[in-house]
Structures are given as C-alpha cells and as structure tokens.
Coordinates of C-alpha atoms in Angstrom, one line a residue:
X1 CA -10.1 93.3 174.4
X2 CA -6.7 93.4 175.9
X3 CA -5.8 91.5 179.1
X4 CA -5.3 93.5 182.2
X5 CA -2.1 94.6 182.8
X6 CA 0.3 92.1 184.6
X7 CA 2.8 95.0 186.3
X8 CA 3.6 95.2 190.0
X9 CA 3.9 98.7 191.0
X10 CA 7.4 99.2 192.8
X11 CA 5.9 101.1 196.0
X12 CA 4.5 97.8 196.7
X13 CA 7.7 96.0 197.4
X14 CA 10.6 96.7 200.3
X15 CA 13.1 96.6 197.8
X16 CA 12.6 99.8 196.4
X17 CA 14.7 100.5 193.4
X18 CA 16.6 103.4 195.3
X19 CA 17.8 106.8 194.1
X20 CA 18.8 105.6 190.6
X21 CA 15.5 104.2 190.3
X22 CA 12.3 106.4 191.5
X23 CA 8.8 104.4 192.4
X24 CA 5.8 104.9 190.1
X25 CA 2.5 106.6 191.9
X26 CA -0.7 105.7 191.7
X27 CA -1.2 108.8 189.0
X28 CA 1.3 108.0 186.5
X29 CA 0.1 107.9 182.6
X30 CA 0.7 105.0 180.6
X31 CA -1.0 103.2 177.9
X32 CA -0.6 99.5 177.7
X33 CA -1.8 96.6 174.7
X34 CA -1.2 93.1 175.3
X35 CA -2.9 90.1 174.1
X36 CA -1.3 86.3 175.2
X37 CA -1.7 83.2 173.1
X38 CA -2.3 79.6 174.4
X39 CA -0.3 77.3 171.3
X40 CA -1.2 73.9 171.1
X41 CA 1.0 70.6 171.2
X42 CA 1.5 70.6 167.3
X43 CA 2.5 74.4 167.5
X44 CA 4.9 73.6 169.9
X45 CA 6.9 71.0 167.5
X46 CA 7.7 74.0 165.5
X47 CA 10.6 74.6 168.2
X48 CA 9.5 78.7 168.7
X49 CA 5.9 78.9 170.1
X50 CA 4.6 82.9 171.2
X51 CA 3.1 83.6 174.2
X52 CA 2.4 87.2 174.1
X53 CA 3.0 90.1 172.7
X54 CA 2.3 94.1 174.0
X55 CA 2.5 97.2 173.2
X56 CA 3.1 100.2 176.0
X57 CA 5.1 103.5 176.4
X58 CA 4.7 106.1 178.6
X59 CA 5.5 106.6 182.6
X60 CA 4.6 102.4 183.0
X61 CA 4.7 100.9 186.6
X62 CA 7.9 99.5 187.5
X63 CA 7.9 95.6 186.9
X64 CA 8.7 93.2 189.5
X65 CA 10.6 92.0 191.4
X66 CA 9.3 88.6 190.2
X67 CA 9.9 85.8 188.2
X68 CA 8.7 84.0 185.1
X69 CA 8.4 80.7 183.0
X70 CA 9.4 81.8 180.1
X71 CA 11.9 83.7 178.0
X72 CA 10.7 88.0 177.0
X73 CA 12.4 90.0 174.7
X74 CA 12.0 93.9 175.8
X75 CA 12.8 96.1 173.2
X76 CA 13.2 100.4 174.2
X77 CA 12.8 102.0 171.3
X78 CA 13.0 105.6 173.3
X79 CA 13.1 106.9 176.8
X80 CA 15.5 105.6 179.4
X81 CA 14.6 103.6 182.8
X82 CA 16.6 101.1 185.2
X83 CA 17.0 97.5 185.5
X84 CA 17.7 96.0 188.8
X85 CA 19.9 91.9 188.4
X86 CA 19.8 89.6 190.9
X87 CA 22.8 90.8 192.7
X88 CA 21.3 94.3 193.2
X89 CA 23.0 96.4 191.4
X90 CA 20.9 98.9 189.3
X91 CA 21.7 99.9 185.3
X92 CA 20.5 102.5 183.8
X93 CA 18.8 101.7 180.2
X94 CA 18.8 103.8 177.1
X95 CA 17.4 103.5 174.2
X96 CA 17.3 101.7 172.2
X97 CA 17.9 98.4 173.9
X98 CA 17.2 95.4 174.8
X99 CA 15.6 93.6 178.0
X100 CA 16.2 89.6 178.2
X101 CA 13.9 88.6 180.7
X102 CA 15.0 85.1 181.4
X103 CA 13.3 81.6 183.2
X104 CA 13.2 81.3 186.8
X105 CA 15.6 84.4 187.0
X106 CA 14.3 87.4 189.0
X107 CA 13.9 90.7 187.3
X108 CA 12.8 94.1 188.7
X109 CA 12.9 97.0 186.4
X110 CA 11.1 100.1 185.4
X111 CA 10.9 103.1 182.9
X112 CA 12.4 106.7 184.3
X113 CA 9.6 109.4 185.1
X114 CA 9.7 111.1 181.6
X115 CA 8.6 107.4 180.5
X116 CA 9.9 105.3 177.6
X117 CA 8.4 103.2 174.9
X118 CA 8.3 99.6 174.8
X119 CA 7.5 96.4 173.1
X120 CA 7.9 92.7 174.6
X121 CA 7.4 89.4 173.1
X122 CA 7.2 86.2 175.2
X123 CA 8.2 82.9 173.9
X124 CA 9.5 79.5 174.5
X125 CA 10.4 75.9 172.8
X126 CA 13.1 73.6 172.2
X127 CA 14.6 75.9 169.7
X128 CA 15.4 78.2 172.7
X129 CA 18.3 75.9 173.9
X130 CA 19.9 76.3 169.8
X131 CA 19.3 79.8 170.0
X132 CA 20.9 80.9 173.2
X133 CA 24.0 78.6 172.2
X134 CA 24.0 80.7 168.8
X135 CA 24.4 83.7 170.6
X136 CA 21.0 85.2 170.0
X137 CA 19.9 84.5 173.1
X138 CA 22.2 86.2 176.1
X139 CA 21.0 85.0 179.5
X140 CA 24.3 86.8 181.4
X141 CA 24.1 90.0 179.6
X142 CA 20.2 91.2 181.0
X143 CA 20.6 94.4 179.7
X144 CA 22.0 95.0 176.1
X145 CA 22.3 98.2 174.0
X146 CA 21.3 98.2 170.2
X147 CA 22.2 100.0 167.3
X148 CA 18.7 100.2 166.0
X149 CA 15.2 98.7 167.5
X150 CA 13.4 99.1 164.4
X151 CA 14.0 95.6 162.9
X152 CA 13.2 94.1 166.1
X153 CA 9.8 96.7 166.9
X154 CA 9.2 95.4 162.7
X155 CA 9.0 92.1 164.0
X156 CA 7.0 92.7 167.3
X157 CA 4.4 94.6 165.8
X158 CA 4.0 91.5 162.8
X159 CA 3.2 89.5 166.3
X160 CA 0.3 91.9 167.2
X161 CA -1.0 92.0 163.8
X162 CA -1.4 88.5 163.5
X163 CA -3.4 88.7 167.1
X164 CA -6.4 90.1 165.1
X165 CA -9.2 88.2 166.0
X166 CA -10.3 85.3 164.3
X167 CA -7.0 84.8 162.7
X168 CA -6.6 81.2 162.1
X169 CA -2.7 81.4 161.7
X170 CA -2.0 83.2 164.9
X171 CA 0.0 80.8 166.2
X172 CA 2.0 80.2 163.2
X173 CA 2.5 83.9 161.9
X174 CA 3.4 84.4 165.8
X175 CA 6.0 81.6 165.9
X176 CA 7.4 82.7 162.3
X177 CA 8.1 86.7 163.6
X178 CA 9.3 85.4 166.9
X179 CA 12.4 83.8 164.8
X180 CA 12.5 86.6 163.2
X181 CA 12.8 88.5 166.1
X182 CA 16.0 86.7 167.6
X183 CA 17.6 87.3 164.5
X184 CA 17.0 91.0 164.2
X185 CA 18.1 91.3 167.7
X186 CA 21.4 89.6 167.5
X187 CA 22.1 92.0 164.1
X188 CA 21.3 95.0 166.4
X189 CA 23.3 94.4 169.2
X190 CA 25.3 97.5 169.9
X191 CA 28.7 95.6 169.7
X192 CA 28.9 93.9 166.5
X193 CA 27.8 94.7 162.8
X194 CA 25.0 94.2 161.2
X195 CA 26.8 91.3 159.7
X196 CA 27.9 90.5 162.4
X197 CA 31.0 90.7 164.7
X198 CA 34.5 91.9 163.0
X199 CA 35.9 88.8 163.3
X200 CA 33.3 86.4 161.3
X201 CA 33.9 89.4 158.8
X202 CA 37.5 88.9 158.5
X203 CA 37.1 85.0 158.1
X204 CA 34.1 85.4 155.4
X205 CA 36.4 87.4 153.8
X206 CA 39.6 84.3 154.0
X207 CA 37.6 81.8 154.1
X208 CA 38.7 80.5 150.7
X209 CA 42.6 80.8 151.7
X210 CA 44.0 77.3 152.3
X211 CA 45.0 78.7 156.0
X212 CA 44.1 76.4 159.3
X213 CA 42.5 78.5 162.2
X214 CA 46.1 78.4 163.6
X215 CA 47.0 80.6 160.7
X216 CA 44.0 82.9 160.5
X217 CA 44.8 83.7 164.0
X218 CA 48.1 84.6 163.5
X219 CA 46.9 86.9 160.5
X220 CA 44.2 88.8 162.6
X221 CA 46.6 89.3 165.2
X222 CA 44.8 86.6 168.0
X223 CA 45.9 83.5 169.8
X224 CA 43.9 80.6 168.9
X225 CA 42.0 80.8 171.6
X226 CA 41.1 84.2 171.6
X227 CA 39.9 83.4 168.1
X228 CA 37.9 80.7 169.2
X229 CA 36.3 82.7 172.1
X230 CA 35.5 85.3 169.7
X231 CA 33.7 83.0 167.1
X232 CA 31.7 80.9 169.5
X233 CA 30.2 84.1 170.8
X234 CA 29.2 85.7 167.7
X235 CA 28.6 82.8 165.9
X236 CA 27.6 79.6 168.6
X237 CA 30.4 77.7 167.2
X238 CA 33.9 76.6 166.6
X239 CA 36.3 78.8 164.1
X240 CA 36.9 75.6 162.3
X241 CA 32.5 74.5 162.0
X242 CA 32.2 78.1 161.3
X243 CA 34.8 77.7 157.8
X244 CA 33.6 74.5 157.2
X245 CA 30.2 75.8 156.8
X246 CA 30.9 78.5 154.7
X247 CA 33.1 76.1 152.3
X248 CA 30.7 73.5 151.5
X249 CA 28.0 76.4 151.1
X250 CA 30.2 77.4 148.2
X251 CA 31.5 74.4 147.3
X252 CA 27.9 73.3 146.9
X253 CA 26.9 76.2 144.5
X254 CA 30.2 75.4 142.3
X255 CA 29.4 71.8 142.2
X256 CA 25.4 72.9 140.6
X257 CA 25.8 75.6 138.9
X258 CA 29.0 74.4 137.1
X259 CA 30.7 71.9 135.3
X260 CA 34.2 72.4 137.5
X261 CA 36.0 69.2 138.1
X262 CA 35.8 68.6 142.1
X263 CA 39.2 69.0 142.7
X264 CA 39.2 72.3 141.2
X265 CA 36.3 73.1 143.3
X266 CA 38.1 72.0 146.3
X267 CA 41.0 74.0 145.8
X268 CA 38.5 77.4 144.9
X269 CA 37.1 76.9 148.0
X270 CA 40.4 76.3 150.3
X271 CA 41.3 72.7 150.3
X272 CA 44.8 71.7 148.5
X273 CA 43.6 68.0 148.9
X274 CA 40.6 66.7 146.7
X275 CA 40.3 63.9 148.9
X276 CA 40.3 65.0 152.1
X277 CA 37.7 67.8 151.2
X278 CA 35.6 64.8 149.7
X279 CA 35.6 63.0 152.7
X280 CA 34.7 66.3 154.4
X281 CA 31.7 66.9 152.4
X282 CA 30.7 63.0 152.5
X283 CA 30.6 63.5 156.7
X284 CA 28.8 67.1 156.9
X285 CA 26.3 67.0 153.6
X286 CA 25.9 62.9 153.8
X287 CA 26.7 62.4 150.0
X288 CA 29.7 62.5 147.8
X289 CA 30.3 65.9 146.0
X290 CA 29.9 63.8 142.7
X291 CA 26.5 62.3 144.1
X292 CA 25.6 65.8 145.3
X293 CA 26.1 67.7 141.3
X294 CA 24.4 64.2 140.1
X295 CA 21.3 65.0 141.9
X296 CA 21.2 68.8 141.2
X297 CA 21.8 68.2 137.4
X298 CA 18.5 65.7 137.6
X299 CA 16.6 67.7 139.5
X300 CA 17.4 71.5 138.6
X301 CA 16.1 72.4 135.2
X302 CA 18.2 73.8 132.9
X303 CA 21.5 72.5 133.0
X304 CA 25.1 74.0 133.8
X305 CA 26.2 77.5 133.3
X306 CA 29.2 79.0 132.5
X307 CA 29.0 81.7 134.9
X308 CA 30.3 81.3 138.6
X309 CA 27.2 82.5 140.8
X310 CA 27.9 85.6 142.5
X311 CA 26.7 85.1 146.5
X312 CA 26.3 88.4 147.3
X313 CA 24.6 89.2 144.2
X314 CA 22.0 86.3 143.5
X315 CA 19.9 86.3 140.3
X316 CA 16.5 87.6 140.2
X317 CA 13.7 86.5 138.3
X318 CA 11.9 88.8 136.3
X319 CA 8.5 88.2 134.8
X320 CA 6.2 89.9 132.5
X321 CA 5.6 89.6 128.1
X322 CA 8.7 91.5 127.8
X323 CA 11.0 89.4 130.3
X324 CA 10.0 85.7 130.9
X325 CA 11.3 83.6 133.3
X326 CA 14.3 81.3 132.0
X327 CA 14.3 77.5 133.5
X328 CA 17.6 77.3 135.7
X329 CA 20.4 78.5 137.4
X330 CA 22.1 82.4 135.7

C-alpha cells in the first residue's frame, strides 16, 4: 500500500500562484505512487541514503508552499506546470526538466491544467555536500531544463522496483540508483553534453599537450579565469585538479599495461620533466610511479603488453569453448 499523498492543494494558501499559475479543484484527476524508506545508521555511512520515491502524472495538486529536510529530485518527463522561488517570481516548466527541491528552502509549484508526468526521489547524506560542489547538485538553479529524462526516470523507477516488499536490499539498491541518479542528471542538463560541458571536452582532448592552464586559455579563446569558472562548474574543480586527474589516470594505465620507461610516460602524458611529474604522482596516488608498475606487475596476472590500451575503447572479455578468457591486460 502506498502512503497517502503528502500535496497541499494551492486553493488552500493566500499566495495563490497567480495567472501564470492556475489553482487545482477539488475534482482534478491524478494518480499518485509513493512509498518512503526509514535507512538505518549503517545505511547512512554509505554517504547517499533514499528516502522516497513516487510515481504520479496527471492534473496533480499544486505543492506547497512549504519546506522540507531533505534534498528531491523532480524529474518532468512531459506536460508543463510552474514553479514559484522564494523571491516570487513564477517559471514556467517544460518538459523534460528538472525540479531541485532543496533543505529548509521554500518551494511552491504545481503541474498546468492539461497535467504533466512526474517522478521524485528524496535523498540525503554526507555525500550531498561532494555532490553539490561537483556540480550535480544545483541549489541556485531550482528549475533546470534537460535534454532527455529517460536516464534519470531509468534510475527512479530502479528506486521503486527495489520498494517491493520484503526486499531485503531496499536500502542498498535505493542508495546505489540514487548515485546513479545525480549522475544521469548532471549528463542531461540541457546546457552541456552528454560528456559534459564544451570546455572539459576541449581539455580531454589537450590534456596530453605540455601546455599550463595559462596556455589552454589562451588556445580556447578565455582568460584564465573564465576558464576556471567554467571548469569548477561543470566539473567541481580547479582547471589544473581537473588535468592532473586525467594525467595520472593515463599515466597509471601506461605504467601497468607497459614496459615504458617513466620518463617517457611522463612526457606521453604532458610533463617535459620526469621528476617533477614523479613528485606529482608521489603527492596525488601516495606511491612512486616505479612503486605503483611494481605492484600492478605482482598483482595483475599476465604480465606486460605491447599494446598501448585504448581508453575509449577497453577490452572485453569473451567467454565460451570457442573464446576463453586470457589472464591479463590486451
């Protein structure tokens, strides 16, 4: 059985939405499914923890204005409506888009009188701090268009499967699509990619040029700042944490998959110094790059490879009489 549903009927409020936003009667049609979850304490230390989870579409009862604990996504996967923000100005919704109900903020919105359909998951943790600073989490930007709400609808309706009853996993199959859920709403997002926004494109694609951010600036055409401001929003961090990530995610496959001396490795993956891009990997990883291939080669069957592995193409395994698995990296 579902639990009653929570909405507040605008009519019942002063602060009626207004023209751009007509009040629900009493004889609207809707249909609503919700269930809410209670996690306990060791559920909670997995940084994402689900709340609840529903289901709804039609002519639903406006919501609010009121406020809440906890973080909900709102995905529109079709119709339109009206959200109301704290300084009173009303904006229209289309989908598909997204609703970020946010903590101790106060929300007041509602679907227009043709209706639209709509999922919502609830959730909170520690991991929500990480996740807003990553950008996946917008608490300014209330209302936020997408390219698509079928990654993120995928991922809601994985949380309302695993609500069946009796599931003994509920809590952790909820947690697991509720990360899933912040990712496939940050790829949606109406103003970037799906691989995100054009400038962590352009810098995947130099990342390997022995250029400082001063000079990848310059050849995208941006101040340094403006660079800066643009990677910290799509990304949650600096342009220089952003390369240095990248680097040592490639220098790490080099250094396992391949008998490359470091300092060519260095130099493949934009560093002209060997030794300042050991003592780079030394701080980030917490081992040498030698001590780092030392442990892969002892731990990783097979041993090295002549072939340089392809990142956007990885290996696959394939098994069966006619194709066994081979030990080790391709």
């Amino acid at each position: 059985m579902g639990q009653p549903n929570p909405r507040t009927p605008a009519t019942t409020h002063t602060d009626t939405p207004g023209a751009d936003a007509p009040p629900r009667t009493a004889r609207a049609r809707y249909r609503s499914w919700m269930r809410y979850f209670t996690p306990g304490p060791v559920h909670h230390r997995l940084g994402l923890v689900c709340l609840g989870v529903g289901l709804q579409h039609g002519a639903l009862p406006a919501v609010g204005p009121r406020t809440l604990d906890h973080h909900v996504a709102v995905v529109i996967s079709a119709g339109s409506g009206w959200f109301r923000t704290t300084d009173g100005r009303v904006h229209q919704v289309q989908a598909p888009a997204l609703l970020w109900l946010t903590p101790h903020t106060v929300h007041h919105y509602g679907a227009a009188p043709e209706g639209w359909d709509e999922g919502f998951a609830a959730f909170t943790g520690s991991a929500v701090a990480a996740y807003t600073e990553l950008g996946c989490i917008e608490p300014e930007r209330p209302v936020v268009p997408l390219t698509d709400a079928g990654p993120a609808r995928a991922a809601i309706g994985r949380i309302a499967r695993a609500a069946r009853h009796g599931n003994p996993l509920l809590d952790i199959e909820a947690a697991s699509a509720a990360h899933e859920l912040l990712v496939a709403l940050r790829r949606t997002r109406a103003d970037t990619t799906p691989d995100g926004a054009p400038v962590l494109q352009a810098l995947a694609r130099d990342a390997f040029l022995p250029l400082s951010v001063t000079d990848l600036a310059a050849r995208y055409g941006m101040t340094p700042a403006a660079l800066r401001t643009a990677v910290r929003r799509s990304a949650g961090c600096s342009p220089k944490d952003h390369l240095l990530a990248i680097r040592l995610g490639r220098a790490k496959e080099l250094l396992a998959a391949t008998d490359l001396p470091v300092a060519a490795i260095a130099r493949r993956v934009g560093y002209d110094d060997p030794a300042y891009f050991s003592r780079l990997f030394t701080r980030r990883v917490g081992i040498a790059p030698v001590r780092f291939r030392a442990q892969q080669s002892t731990a990783v069957p097979g041993g090295w490879s002549d072939r340089v592995p392809d990142p956007d193409h990885p290996p696959t395994l394939r098994t069966g009489p006619a194709a066994p698995v081979r030990a080790g990296h391709n």
